[in-house]
Coordinates of C-alpha atoms and ligand atoms in Angstrom, one line a residue:
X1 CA -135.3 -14.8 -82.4
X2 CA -133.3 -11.8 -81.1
X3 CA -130.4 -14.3 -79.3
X4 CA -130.2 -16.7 -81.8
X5 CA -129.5 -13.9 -84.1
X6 CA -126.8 -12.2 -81.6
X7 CA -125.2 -15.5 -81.1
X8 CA -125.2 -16.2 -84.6
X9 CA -123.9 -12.9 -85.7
X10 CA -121.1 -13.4 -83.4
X11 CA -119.7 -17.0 -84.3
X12 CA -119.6 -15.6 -88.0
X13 CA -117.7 -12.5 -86.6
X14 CA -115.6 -14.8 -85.1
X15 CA -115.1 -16.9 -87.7
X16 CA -114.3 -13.7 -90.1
X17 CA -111.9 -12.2 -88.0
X18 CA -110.0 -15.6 -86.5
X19 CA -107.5 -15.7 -89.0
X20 CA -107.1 -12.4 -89.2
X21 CA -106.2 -11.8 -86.4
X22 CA -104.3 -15.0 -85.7
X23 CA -101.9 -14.2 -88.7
X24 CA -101.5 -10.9 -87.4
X25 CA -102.7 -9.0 -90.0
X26 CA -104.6 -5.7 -89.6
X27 CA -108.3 -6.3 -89.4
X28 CA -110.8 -4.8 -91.8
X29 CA -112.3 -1.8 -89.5
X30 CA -115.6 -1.9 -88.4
X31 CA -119.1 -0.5 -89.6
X32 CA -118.2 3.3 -89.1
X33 CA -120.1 4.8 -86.5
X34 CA -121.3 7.4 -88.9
X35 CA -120.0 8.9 -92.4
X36 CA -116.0 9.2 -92.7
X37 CA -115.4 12.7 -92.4
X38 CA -114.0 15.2 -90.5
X39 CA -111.3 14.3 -88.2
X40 CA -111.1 10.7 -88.9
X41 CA -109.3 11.7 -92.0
X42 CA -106.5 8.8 -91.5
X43 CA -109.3 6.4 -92.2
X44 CA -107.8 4.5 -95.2
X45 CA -104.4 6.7 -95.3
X46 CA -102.9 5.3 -92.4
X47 CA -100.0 3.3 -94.7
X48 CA -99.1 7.2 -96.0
X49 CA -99.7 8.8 -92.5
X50 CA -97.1 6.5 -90.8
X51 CA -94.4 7.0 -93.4
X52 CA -95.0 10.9 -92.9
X53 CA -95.3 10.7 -89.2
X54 CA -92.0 8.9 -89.1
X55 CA -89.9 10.4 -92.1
X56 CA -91.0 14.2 -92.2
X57 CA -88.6 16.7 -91.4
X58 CA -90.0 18.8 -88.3
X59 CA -89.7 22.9 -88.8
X60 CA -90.7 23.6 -85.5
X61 CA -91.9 22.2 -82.2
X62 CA -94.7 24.5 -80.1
X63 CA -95.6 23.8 -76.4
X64 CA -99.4 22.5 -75.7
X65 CA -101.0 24.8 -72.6
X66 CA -103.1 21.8 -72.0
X67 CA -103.0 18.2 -70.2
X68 CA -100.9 16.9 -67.4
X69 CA -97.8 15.9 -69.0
X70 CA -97.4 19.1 -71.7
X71 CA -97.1 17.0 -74.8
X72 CA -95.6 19.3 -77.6
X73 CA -97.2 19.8 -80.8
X74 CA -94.5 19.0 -84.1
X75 CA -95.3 20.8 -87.3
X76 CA -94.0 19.4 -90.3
X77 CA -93.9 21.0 -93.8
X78 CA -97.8 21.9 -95.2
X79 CA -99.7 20.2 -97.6
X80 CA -99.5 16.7 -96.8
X81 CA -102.1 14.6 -95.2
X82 CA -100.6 16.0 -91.7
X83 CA -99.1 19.2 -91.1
X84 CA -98.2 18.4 -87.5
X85 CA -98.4 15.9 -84.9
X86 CA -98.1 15.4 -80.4
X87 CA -94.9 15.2 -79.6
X88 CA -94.4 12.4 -76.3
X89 CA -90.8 11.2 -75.7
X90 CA -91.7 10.0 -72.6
X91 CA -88.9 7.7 -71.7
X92 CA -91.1 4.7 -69.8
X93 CA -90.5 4.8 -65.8
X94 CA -92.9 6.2 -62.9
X95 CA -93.8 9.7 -63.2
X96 CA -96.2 11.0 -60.3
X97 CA -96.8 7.8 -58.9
X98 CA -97.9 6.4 -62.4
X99 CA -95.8 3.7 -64.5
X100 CA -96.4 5.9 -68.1
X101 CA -94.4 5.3 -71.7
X102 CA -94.7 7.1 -75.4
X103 CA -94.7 3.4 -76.7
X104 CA -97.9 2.5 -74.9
X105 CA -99.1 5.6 -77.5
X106 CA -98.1 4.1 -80.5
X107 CA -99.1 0.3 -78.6
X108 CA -102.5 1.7 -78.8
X109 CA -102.9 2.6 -82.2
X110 CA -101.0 -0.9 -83.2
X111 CA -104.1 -2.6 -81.2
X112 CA -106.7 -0.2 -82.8
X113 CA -105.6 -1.4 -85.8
X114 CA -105.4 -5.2 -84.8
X115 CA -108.8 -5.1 -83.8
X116 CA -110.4 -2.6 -86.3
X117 CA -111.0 -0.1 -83.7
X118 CA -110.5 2.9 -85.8
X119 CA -110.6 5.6 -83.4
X120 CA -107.1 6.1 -82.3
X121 CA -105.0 8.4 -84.8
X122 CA -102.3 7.1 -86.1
X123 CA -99.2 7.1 -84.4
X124 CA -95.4 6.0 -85.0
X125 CA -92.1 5.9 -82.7
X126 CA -89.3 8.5 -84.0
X127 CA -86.8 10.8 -83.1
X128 CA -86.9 14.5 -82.8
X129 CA -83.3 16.2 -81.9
X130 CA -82.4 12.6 -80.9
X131 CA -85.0 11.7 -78.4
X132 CA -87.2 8.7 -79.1
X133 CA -90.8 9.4 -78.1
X134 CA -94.5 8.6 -80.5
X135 CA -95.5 10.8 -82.9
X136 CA -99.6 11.2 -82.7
X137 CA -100.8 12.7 -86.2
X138 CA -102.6 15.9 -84.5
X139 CA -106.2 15.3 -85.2
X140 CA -108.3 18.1 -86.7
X141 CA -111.6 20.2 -86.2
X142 CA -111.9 18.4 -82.8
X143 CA -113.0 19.9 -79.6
X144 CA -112.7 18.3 -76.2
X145 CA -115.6 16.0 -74.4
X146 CA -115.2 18.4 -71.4
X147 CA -115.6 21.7 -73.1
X148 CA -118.9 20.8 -74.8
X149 CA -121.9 22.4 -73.1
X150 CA -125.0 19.8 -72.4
X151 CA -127.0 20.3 -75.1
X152 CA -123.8 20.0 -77.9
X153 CA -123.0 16.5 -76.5
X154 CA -124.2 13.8 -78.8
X155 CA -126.4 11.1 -77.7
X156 CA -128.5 8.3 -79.5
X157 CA -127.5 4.6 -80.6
X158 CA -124.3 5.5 -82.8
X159 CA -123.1 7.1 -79.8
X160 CA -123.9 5.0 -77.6
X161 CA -121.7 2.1 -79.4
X162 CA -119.0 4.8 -80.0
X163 CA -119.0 4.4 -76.0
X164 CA -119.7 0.9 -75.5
X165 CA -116.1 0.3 -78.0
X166 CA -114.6 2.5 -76.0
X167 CA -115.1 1.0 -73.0
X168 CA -113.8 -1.9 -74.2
X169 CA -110.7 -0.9 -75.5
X170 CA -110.1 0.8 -72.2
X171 CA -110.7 -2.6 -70.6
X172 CA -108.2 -4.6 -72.6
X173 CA -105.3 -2.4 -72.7
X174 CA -106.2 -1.3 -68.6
X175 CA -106.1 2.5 -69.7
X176 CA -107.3 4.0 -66.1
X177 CA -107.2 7.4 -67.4
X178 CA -110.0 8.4 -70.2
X179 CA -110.5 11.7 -68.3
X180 CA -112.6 14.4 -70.6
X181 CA -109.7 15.9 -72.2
X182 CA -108.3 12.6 -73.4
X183 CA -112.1 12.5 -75.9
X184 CA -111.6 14.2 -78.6
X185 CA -115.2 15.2 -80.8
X186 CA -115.1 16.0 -84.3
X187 CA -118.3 17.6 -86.3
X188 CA -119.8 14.5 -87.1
X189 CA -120.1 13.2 -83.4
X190 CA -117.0 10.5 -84.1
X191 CA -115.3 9.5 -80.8
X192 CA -111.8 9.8 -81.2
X193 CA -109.0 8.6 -78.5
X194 CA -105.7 9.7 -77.3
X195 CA -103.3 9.8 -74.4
X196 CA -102.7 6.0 -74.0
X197 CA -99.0 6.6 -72.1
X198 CA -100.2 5.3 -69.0
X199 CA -102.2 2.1 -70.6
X200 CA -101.0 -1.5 -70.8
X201 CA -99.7 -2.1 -67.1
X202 CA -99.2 -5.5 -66.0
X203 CA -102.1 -5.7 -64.4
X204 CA -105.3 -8.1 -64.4
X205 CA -107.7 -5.2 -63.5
X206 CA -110.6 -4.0 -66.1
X207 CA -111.0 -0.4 -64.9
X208 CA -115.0 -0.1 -66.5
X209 CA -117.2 -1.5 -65.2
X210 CA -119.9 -2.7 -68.0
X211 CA -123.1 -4.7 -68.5
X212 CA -122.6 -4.9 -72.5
X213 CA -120.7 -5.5 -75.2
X214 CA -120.7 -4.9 -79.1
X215 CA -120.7 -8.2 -80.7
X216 CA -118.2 -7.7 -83.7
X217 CA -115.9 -5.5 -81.7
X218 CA -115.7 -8.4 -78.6
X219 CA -115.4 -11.2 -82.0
X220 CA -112.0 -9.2 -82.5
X221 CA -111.2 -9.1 -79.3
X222 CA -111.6 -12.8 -78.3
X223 CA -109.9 -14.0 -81.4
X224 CA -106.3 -12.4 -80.0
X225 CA -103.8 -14.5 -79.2
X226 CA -100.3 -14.6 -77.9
X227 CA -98.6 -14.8 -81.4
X228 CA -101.2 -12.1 -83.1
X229 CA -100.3 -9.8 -80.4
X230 CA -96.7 -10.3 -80.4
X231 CA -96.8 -10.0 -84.0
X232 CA -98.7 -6.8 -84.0
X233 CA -96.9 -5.0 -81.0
X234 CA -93.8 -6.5 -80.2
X235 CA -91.9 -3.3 -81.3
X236 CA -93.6 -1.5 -78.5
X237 CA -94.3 -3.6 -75.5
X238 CA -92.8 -6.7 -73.5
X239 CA -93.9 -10.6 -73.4
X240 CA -95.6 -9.4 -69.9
X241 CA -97.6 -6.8 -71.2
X242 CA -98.6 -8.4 -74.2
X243 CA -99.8 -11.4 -72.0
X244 CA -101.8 -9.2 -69.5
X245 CA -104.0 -7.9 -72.5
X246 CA -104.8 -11.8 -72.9
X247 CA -105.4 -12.2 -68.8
X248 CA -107.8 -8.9 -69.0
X249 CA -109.6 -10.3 -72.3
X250 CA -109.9 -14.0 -70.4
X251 CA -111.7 -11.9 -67.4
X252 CA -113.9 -9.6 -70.0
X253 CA -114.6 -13.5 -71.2
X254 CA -115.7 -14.4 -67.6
X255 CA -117.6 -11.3 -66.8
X256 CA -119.6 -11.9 -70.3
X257 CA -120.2 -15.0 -69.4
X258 CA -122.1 -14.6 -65.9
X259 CA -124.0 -11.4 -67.9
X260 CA -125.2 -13.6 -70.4
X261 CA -126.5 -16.1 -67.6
X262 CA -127.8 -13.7 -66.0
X263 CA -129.7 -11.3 -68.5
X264 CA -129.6 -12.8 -71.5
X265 CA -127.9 -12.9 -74.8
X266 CA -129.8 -10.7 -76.2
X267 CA -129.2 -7.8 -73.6
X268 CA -125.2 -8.1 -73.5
X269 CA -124.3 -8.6 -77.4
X270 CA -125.5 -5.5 -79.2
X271 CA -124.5 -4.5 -82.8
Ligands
LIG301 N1 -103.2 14.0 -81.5 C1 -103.9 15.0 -81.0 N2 -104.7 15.7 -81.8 C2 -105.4 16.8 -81.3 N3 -105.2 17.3 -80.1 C3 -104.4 16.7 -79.2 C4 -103.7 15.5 -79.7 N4 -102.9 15.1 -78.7 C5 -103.1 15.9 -77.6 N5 -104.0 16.9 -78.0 C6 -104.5 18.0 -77.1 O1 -103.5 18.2 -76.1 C7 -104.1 17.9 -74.8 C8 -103.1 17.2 -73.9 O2 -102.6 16.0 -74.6 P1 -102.7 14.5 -73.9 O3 -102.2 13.5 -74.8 O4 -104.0 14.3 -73.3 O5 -101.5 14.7 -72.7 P2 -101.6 14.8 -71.2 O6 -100.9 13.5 -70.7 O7 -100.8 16.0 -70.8 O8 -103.0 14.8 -70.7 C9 -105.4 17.0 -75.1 O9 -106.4 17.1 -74.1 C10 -105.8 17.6 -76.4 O10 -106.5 18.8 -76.2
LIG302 MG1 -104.6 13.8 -71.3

C-alpha cells in the first residue's frame, strides 16, 4: 500500500509541477513545514521585498562581527517590509582557495523559488556606492544553529523534512559549506538558509550524502530542465553552471534509483 501510494504521490507531483517548471515559472511553494510566522515573513511578499531590496535608498551600512567573509548589514529607511538587508559585493573569482560570487546568493534564492523551496530569503543584485554585489533581506528573530544549546534544538518529523529539503538543495546547487552559522532558526523551528556565495561550481559532486528524499520537493527537482533553468537564472549564472545543476540532479536520479532497489520505495520517498 505504502509504495504504491509514494509512487503515486510522486507521478502526480510530477505531473503538477512539469509545466511549471518547464515554462519557467515560479512554482507554488510547498506544504509549510509549520505555520508562516516569524522570520519567514517574505513568504507571499517576495514580488514587494525584491522591488525594496533593489530600489531602496540605503542610510547607512554597519559591519557584521560575524562569518568568514564580514558581509555588511544595509539599513534602509523603517517601516517597510525590510528595514535592512546583507550586504555581499563579492566580485566572483577565488578567495582562500574557494571559487565564491554574490550572484550564486541571489542564484540561490532564484532556485528556491523555481522549486518552491521557500527557505532562502529573498535576495536581489544591486549597487551600493557603485559596487554590484546581492542584497539578502536580513532575516528577523533568528538565532544561529550553532548557538542553540541541546535541549533548544528542534527535533521530530517537521524537522526532520526541514533537513531532508535541505540536503537536497545543498546537493543540487553543490553548496559544500552549510556550516552552523550559515542555519538560521526562527521561533517556530523554520529552517532558514543563507550564504550560498560559494555554491553552484562546475562540479558533478553531491556534497551529502543521503538515504532519502521528500517526494514533492525531488518532483520539482526532476522536472528542471535546461530552458527552465536558463529562464529562471540566466541573470546570475553561466550555460556551465546552469548545466552542472542538471548533471548533479541526473546523479541524485542515479543514487535514488539504486536506494529504491535496494530498500524500497517506501523507505526513500517520504512526504
Ligand atoms: N540575511 C541575513 N539575515 C540574518 N542574519 C544574517 C543574514 N546574512 C548573514 N547573517 C548573519 O551574518 C553571519 C555571516 O553571514 P554569512 O552570509 O554566513 O557570511 P560569511 O561568508 O562571512 O560566513 C551569519 O552567520 C548570520 O549570523
Ligand atoms: Mg557563513
Amino acid at each position: 500500500m505504502r509504495p504504491r501510494f509514494f509512487a503515486l504521490a510522486g507521478v502526480l507531483g510530477f505531473w503538477a509541477v512539469a509545466v511549471c517548471a518547464q515554462q519557467g515559472t515560479v512554482a507554488p511553494p510547498l506544504q509549510p513545514a509549520a505555520p508562516l510566522q516569524c522570520a519567514r515573513t517574505w513568504a507571499g511578499h517576495e514580488a514587494e521585498i525584491e522591488r525594496l531590496l533593489e530600489d531602496a535608498k540605503v542610510e547607512r551600512v554597519e559591519g557584521i562581527d560575524i562569518g568568514i567573509t564580514h558581509p555588511k548589514r544595509a539599513f534602509v529607511a523603517p517601516g517597510g517590509p525590510v528595514d535592512s538587508f546583507a550586504w555581499k559585493p563579492i566580485r566572483p573569482g577565488i578567495y582562500d582557495g574557494f571559487w565564491e560570487s554574490y550572484q550564486s546568493e541571489v542564484a540561490a534564492y532564484k532556485l528556491d523559488r523555481l522549486i518552491g523551496l521557500g527557505m532562502v530569503p529573498v535576495a536581489v543584485e544591486r549597487r551600493v556606492d557603485g559596487l554590484l554585489g546581492a542584497a539578502i533581506m536580513w532575516v528577523d528573530p533568528v538565532r544561529m544553529w550553532r548557538t542553540l544549546k541541546r535541549e533548544e534544538r528542534p527535533s521530530g518529523r517537521q524537522w526532520r523534512l526541514q533537513i531532508l529539503r535541505m540536503n537536497m538543495f545543498d546537493n543540487l546547487i553543490c553548496n559544500k559549506d552549510r556550516n552552523q552559522g550559515n542555519l538560521l532558526i526562527d521561533d517556530d523551528g523554520h529552517l532558514i538558509l543563507i550564504d550560498h556565495s560559494r555554491a553552484f561550481i562546475t562540479s558533478s559532486e553531491l556534497p551529502v550524502k543521503f538515504t532519502q528524499v521528500e517526494a514533492p520537493l525531488w518532483a520539482r527537482m526532476g522536472a528542471l530542465s535546461e530552458a527552465s533553468l536558463t529562464a529562471a537564472l540566466g541573470g546570475c549564472l553561466t550555460p556551465g553552471q546552469i548545466r552542472s545543476i542538471l548533471t548533479r540532479r541526473d546523479r541524485m536520479r542515479q543514487a535514488i534509483d539504486a536506494l529504491v532497489k535496494k530498500n524500497g520505495t517506501a523507505r526513500v520517498f517520504v512526504g
